[in-house]
Coordinates of C-alpha atoms in Angstrom, one line a residue:
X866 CA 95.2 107.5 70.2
X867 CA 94.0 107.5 73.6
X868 CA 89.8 107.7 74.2
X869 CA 88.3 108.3 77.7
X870 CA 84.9 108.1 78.5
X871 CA 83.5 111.4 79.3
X872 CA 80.4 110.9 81.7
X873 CA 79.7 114.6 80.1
X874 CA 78.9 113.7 76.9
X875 CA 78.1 109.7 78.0
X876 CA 80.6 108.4 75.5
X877 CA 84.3 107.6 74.8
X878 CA 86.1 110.4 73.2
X879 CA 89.4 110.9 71.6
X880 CA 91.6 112.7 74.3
X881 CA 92.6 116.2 73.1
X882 CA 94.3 118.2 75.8
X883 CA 94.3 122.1 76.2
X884 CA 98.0 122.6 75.8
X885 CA 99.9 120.3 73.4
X886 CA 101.8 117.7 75.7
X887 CA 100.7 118.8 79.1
X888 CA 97.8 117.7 81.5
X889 CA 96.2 118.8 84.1
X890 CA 94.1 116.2 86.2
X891 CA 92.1 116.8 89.6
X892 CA 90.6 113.7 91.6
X893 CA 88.6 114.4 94.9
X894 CA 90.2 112.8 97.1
X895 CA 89.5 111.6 100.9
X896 CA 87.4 113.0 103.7
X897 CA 89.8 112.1 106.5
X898 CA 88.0 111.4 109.8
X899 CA 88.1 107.2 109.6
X900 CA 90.8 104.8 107.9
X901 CA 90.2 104.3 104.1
X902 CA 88.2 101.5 103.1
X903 CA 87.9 99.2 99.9
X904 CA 86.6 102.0 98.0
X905 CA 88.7 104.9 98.3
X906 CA 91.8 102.0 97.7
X907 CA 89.7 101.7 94.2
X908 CA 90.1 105.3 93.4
X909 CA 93.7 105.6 94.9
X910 CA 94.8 102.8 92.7
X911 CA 92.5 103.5 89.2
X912 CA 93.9 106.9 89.0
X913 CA 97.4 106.6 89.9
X914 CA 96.9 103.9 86.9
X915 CA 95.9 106.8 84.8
X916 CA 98.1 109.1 86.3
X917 CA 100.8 106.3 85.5
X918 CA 100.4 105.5 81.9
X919 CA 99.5 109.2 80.9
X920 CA 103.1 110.0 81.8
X921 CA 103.9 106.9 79.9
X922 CA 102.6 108.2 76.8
X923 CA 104.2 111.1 77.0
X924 CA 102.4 113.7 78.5
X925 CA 103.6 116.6 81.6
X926 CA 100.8 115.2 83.8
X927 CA 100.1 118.1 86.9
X928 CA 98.1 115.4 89.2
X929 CA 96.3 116.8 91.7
X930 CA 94.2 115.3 94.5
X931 CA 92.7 117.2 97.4
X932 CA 92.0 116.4 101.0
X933 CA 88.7 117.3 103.0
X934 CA 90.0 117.5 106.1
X935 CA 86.9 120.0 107.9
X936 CA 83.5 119.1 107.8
X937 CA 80.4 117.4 110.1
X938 CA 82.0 114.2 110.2
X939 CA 85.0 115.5 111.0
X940 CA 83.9 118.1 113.6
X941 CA 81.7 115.1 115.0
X942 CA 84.1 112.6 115.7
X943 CA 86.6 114.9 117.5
X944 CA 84.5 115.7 119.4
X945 CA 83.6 112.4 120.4
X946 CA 86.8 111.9 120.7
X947 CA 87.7 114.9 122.9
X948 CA 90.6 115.8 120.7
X949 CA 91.0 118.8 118.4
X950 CA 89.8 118.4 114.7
X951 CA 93.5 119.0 113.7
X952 CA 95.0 116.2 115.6
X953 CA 92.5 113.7 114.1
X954 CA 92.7 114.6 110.8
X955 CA 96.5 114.6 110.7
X956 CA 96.7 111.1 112.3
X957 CA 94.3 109.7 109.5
X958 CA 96.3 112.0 106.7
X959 CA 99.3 109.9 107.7
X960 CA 96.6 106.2 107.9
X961 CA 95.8 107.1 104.3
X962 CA 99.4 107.9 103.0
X963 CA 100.9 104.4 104.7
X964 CA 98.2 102.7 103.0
X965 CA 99.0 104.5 99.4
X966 CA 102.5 103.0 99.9
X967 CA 101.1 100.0 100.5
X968 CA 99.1 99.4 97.4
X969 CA 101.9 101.2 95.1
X970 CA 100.4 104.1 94.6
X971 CA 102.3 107.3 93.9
X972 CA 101.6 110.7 95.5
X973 CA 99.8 113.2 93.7
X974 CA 102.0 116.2 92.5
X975 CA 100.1 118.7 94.7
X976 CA 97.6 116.9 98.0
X977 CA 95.5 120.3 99.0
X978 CA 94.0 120.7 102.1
X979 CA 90.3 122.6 102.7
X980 CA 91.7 124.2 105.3
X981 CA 95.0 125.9 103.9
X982 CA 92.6 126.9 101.2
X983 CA 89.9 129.3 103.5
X984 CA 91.1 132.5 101.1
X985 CA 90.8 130.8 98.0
X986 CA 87.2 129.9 99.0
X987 CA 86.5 133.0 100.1
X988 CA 87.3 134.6 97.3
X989 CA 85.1 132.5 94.9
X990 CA 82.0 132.4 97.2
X991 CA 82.9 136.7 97.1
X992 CA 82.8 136.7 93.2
X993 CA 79.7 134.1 93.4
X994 CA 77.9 137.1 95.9
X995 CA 78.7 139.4 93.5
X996 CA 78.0 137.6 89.9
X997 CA 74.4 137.1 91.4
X998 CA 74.8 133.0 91.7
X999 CA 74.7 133.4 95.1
X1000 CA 73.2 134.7 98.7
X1001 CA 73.1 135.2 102.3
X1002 CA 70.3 133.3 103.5
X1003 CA 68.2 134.5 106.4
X1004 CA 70.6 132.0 109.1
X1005 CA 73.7 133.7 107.5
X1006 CA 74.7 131.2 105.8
X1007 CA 75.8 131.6 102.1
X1008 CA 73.8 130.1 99.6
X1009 CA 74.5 128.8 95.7
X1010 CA 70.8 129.9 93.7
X1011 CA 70.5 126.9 91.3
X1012 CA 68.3 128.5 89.3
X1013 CA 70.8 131.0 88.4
X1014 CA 73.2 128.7 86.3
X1015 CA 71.3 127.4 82.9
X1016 CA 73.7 124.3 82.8
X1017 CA 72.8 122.5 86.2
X1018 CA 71.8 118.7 85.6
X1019 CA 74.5 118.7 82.3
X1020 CA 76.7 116.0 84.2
X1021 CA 74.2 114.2 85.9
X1022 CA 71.5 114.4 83.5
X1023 CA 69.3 115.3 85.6
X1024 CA 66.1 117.7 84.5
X1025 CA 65.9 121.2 87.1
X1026 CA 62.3 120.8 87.1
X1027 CA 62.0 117.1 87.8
X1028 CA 64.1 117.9 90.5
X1029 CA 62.4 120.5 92.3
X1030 CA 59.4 118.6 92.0
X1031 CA 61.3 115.4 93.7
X1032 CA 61.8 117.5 96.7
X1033 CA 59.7 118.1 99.7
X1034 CA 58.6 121.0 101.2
X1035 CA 61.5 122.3 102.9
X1036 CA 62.1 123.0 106.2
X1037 CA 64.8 125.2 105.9
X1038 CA 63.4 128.7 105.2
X1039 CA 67.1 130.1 105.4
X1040 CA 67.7 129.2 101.5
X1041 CA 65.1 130.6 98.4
X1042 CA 64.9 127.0 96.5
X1043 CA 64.9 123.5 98.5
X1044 CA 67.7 123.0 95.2
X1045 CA 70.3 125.9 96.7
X1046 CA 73.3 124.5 98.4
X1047 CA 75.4 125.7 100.9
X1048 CA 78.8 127.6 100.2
X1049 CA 79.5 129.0 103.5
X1050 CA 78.5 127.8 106.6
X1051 CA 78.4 130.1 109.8
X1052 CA 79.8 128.5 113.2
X1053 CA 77.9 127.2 115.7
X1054 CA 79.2 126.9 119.4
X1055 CA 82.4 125.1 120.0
X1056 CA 82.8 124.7 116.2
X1057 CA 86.3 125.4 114.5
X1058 CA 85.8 128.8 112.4
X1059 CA 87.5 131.4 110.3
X1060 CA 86.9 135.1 109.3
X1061 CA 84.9 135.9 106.3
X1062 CA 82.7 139.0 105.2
X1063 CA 79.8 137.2 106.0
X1064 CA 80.8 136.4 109.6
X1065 CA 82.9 133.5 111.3
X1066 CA 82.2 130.2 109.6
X1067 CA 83.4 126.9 107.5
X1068 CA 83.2 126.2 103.8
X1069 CA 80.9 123.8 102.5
X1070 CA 82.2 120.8 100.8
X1071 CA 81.8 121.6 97.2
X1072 CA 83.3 124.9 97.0
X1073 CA 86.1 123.5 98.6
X1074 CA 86.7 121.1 95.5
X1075 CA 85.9 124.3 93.1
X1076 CA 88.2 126.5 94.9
X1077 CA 91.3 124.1 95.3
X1078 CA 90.9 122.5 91.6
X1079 CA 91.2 125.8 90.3
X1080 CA 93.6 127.6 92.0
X1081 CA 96.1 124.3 91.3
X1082 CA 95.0 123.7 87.6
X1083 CA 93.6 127.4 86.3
X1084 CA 89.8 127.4 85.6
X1085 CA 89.1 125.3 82.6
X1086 CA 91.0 122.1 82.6
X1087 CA 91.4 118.4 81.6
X1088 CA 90.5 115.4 83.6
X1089 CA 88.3 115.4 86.8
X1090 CA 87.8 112.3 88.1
X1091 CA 86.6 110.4 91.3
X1092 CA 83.7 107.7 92.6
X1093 CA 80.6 107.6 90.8
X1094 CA 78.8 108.3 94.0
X1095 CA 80.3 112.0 93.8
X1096 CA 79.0 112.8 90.1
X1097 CA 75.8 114.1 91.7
X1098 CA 75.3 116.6 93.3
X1099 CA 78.9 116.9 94.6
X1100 CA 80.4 117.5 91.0
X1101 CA 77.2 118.6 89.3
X1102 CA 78.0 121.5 92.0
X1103 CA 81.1 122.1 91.3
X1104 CA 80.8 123.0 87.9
X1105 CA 77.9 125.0 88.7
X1106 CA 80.3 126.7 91.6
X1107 CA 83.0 127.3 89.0
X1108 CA 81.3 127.6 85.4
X1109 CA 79.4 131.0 87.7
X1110 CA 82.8 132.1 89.1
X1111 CA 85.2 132.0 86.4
X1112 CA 82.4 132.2 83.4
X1113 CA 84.9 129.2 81.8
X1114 CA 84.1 125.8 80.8
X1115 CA 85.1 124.1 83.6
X1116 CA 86.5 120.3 82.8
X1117 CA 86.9 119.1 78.8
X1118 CA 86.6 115.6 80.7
X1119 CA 85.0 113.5 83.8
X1120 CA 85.9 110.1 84.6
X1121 CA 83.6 108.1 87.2
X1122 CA 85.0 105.0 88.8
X1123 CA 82.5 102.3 89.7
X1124 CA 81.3 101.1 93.1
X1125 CA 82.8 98.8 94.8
X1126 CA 80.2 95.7 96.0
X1127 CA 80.8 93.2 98.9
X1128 CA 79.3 89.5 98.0
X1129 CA 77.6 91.1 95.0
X1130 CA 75.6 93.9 98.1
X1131 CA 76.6 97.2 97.8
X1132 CA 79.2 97.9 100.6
X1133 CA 77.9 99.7 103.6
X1134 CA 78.5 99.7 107.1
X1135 CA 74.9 99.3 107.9
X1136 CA 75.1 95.5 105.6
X1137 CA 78.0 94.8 107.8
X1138 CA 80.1 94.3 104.8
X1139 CA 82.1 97.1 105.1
X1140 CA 86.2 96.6 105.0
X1141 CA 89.0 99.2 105.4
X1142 CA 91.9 98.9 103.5
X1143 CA 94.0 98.0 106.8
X1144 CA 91.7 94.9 107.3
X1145 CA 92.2 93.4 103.9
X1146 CA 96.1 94.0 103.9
X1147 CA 95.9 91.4 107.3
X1148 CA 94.4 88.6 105.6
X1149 CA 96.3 89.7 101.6
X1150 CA 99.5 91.2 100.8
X1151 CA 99.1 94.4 98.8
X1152 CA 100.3 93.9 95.3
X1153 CA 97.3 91.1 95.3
X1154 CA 94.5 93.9 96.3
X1155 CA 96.1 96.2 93.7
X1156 CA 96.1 93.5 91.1
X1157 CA 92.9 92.5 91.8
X1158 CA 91.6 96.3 91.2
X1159 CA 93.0 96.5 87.9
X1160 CA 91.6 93.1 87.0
X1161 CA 88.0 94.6 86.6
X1162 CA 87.5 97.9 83.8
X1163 CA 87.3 101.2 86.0
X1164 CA 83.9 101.9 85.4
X1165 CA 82.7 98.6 85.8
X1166 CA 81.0 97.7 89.3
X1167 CA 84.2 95.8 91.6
X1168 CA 82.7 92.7 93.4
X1169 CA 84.8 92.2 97.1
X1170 CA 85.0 88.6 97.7
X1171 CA 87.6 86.5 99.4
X1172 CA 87.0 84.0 96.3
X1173 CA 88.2 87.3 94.1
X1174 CA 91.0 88.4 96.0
X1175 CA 92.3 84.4 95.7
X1176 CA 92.4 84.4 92.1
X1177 CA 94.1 87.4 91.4
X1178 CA 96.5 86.1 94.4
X1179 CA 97.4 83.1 91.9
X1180 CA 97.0 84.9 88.8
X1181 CA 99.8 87.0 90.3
X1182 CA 101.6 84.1 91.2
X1183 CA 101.6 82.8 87.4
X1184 CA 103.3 86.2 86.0
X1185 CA 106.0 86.1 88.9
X1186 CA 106.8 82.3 88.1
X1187 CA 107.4 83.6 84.7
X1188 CA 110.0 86.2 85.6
X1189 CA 111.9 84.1 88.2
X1190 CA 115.9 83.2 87.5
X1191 CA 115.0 85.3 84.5
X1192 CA 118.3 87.8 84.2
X1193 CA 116.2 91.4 83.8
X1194 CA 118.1 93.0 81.1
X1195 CA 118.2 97.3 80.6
X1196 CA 116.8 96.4 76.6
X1197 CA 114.5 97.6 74.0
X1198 CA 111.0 96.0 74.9
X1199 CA 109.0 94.6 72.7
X1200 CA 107.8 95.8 70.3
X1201 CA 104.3 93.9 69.3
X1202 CA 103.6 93.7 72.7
X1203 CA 104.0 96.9 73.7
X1204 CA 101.4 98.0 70.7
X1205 CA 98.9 95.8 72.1
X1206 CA 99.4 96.8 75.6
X1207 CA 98.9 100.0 75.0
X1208 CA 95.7 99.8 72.5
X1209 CA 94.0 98.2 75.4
X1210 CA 95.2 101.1 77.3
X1211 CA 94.5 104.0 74.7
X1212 CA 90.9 102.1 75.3
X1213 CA 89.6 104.5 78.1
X1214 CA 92.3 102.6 80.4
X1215 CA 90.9 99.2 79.9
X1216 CA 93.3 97.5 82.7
X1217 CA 91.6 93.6 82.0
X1218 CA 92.6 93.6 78.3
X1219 CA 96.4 95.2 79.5
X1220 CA 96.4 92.5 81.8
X1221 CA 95.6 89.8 79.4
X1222 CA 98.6 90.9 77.6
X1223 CA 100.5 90.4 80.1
X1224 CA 99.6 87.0 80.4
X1225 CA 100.2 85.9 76.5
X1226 CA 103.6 87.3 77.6
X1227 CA 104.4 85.1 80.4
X1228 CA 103.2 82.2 78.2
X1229 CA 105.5 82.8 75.5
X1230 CA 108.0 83.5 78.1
X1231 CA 107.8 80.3 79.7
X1232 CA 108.1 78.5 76.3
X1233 CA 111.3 80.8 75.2
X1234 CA 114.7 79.7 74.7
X1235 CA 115.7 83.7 75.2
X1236 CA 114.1 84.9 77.5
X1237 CA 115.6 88.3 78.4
X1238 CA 113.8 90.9 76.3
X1239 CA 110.4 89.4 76.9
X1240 CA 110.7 89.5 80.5
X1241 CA 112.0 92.6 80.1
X1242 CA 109.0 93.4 78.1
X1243 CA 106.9 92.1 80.8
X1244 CA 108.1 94.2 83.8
X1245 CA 108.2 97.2 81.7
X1246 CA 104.6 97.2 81.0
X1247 CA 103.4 95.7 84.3
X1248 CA 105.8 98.9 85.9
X1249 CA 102.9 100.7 84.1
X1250 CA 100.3 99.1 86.2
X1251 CA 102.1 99.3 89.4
X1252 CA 102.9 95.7 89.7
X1253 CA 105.3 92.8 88.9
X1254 CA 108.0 95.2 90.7
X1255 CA 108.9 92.6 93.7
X1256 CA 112.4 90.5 93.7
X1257 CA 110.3 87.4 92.1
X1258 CA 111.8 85.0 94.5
X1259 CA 110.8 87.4 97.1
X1260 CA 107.5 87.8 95.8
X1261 CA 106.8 83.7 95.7
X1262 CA 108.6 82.9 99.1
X1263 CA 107.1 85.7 101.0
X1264 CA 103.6 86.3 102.4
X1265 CA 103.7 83.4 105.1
X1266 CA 100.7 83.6 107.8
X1267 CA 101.9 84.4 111.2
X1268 CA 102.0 81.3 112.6
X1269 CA 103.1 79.9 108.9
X1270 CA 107.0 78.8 108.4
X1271 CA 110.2 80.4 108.3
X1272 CA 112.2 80.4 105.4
X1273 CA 114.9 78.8 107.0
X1274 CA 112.5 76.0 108.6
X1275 CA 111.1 75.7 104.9
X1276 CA 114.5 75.3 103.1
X1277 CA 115.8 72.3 106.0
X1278 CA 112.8 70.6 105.1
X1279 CA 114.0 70.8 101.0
X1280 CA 117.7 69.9 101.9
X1281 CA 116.2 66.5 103.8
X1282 CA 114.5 65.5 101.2
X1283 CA 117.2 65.8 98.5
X1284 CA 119.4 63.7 101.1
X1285 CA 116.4 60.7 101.3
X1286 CA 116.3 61.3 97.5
X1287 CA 119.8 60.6 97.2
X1288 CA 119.1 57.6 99.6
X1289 CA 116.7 56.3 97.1
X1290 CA 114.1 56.7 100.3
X1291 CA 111.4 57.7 98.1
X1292 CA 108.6 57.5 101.2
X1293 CA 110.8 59.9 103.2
X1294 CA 111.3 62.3 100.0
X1295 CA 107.1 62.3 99.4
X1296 CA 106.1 62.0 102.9
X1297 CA 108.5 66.3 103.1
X1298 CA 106.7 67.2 100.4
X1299 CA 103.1 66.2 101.4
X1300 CA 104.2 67.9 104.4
X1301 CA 105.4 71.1 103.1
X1302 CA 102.2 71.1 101.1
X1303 CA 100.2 71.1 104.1
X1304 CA 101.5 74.1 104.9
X1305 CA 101.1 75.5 101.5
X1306 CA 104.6 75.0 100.5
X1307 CA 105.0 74.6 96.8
X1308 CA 108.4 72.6 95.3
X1309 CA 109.4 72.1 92.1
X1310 CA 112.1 70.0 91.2
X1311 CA 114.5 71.9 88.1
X1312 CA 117.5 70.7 86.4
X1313 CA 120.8 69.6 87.9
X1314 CA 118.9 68.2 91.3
X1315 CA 117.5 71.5 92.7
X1316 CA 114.8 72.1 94.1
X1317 CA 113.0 75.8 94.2
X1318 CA 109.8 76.0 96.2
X1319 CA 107.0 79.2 96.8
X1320 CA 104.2 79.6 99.1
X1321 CA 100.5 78.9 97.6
X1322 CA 98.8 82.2 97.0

């Protein structure tokens, strides 16, 4: 049986959906105003692994993950720009889908946008207004009242009280309680807007999540995930935003990714250490980043290091060399394998122990006599993961540098040496391969005087 950990209730629970055989699961997904960086590729990836191996097990998985494309940042650096908010957003829409393809992850069944959702929001913050859980403030602007909703902390764990004590005395006379959050935002000059009872204006972030969540997947649903940076306040809000609206439970179950750390230093761009996707993917090919997500338990802090990203590059390397010149055969996988592949899995998604799996696979694999049901085995279940799907030949000869050598330069090299071989000119035939090596060219000799060679991950 499958057990997530439920940040909720702080411990693993056996998953029990709301309707027998169906799932509904809502991720926040990017503010798009700047490339996606190592982080948000951790949350692509860990949830389209979820997504993945939910479907596997048999569920009709609804997968939804929204897009925040209005808000200060975004407003900011159009302007900066001098382009329209639209025409930014959409070119970094587009960024973040390229690099999705990249890394092997699969789209989300419905992608919402904040701004085709302005009625939806509208009509929550309306039924907010009028349930009494929120307020105009004295600016205009539309106000939650904290201290309206009993739950608020429940996620978090955080203590009202110790809360409002925490803050300082606020500035902002506009709102009741230095706690109250905004909902609805009124435009200033120059600022994009739309229509709303309580004047021209923007949504605040976390009704946009509220709004678009429940509108896709009803109001009480199964799985919201994301970074654990978001679990407060951005969804401590939410449920407080939708638990008021709806007077529903809001989400049986929320799953928190770790951060991701640079060097062992939290990753910011003040450190310096800060990478977008687009920068890794120059200097590692993108089944090696992916690989090297799922090597590490979601929840678990990643570390970014080029040392890291290395060893998944020839761990990956070891499970391809295992499938290569192996026929893949349409068979029944299996069996044992499978069983422990998915216990790790059923184990709140615990990728490392899938992975390790995998490798007693490839071992037994390499040893085999028959060998096509086992590697059959082994793409199956790595399919799950989103890897192992690469030609293996393709896989181990491709991912040269630049400047690094053709394939045809490469395989001229192999045939002189198997003619100095032949010629018993064993200093020629080592001096090719030392050579080759250099340039992180890999042979091995096989039977019947061949020679098959891959590049050094």
């Amino acid at each position: 049986m499958l057990k997530i950990y439920n940040t909720l209730t702080r411990s693993k629970q056996e998953f029990i959906p709301k309707q027998l055989g169906k799932v509904g699961m809502y991720v926040c997904g990017m503010t798009v105003y700047d490339y996606c960086h190592i982080g948000h590729a951790r949350v692509m990836v860990v949830f389209d692994t979820v997504a993945r191996y939910l479907r596997h097990s048999g569920y009709q998985l609804t997968y939804v993950r929204n897009i925040t494309d209005i808000d200060d940042k975004i407003i900011q650096r159009a302007n900066e720009n001098g382009e329209a908010f639209t025409a930014l957003t959409e070119r970094f829409i587009e960024a973040m889908h390229e690099d999705e393809r990249a890394l092997s992850v699969l789209q989300p069944d419905i992608e919402p946008k904040a701004t085709q959702s302005i009625a939806d929001i509208v009509k929550m913050i309306s039924t907010l207004i009028e349930r009494e859980f929120a307020y105009v403030g004295s600016n205009g602007d539309v106000f939650y009242a904290v201290n309206r909703f009993d739950g608020y902390g429940k996620l978090s764990g955080k203590n009202i009280e110790d809360l409002q004590a925490g803050e300082r005395v606020n500035v902002d006379t506009a709102k009741r309680d230095p706690l109250d959050f905004v909902l609805w935002k009124m435009a200033k000059p120059g600022e994009p807007y739309w229509d709303s009872p309580w004047g021209q204006g923007r949504p605040g972030w976390h009704i946009e999540c509220s709004a678009m969540s429940t509108c896709c997947l009803g109001n009480h649903f199964d799985i919201h995930g994301g970074g654990m940076d978001l679990q407060f306040p951005h969804h401590e809000n939410e449920i407080a935003q939708s638990e008021g609206a709806t007077g529903e439970p809001f989400v049986n179950y929320w799953m928190h990714n770790g951060f991701v750390r640079v060097n062992e230093e939290k990753m910011s761009k003040s450190l310096g250490n800060f990478f977008t996707v687009r920068e890794v993917l120059k200097q590692y090919r993108p089944e090696v980043i992916r690989f090297f997500i799922l090597s590490s338990h979601y929840r678990s802090p990643l570390n970014y290091s080029d040392e890291q990203l290395d060893e998944a590059g020839v761990a990956l390397t070891r499970l391809y060399t295992a499938l290569r010149g192996v026929e893949i055969i349409d068979a029944a996988i299996d069996a044992d394998y499978c069983q422990r592949f998915e216990q790790a899995m059923d184990d709140d998604f615990n990728t490392p122990v899938a992975l390790a799996v995998l490798f007693d696979l490839a071992r037994e694999l390499n040893k085999a006599e028959e060998k096509s049901v086992l590697a059959a085995t082994l793409k199956r279940l790595a399919a799950i993961l989103g890897i192992l799907q690469d030609d293996p030949d393709s896989f181990l000869k491709g991912g040269a540098a630049p400047d690094g050598m053709s394939e045809t330069e490469i395989e001229q090299l192999i045939d002189a040496r198997k003619v100095a071989k032949t010629g018993k000119d064993w200093a020629r035939a080592d001096q090719i391969r030392d050579q080759l090596k250099a340039q992180g060219i890999v042979l091995e000799d096989v039977a019947g005087g061949n020679t098959i060679w891959r590049r050094e991950s």
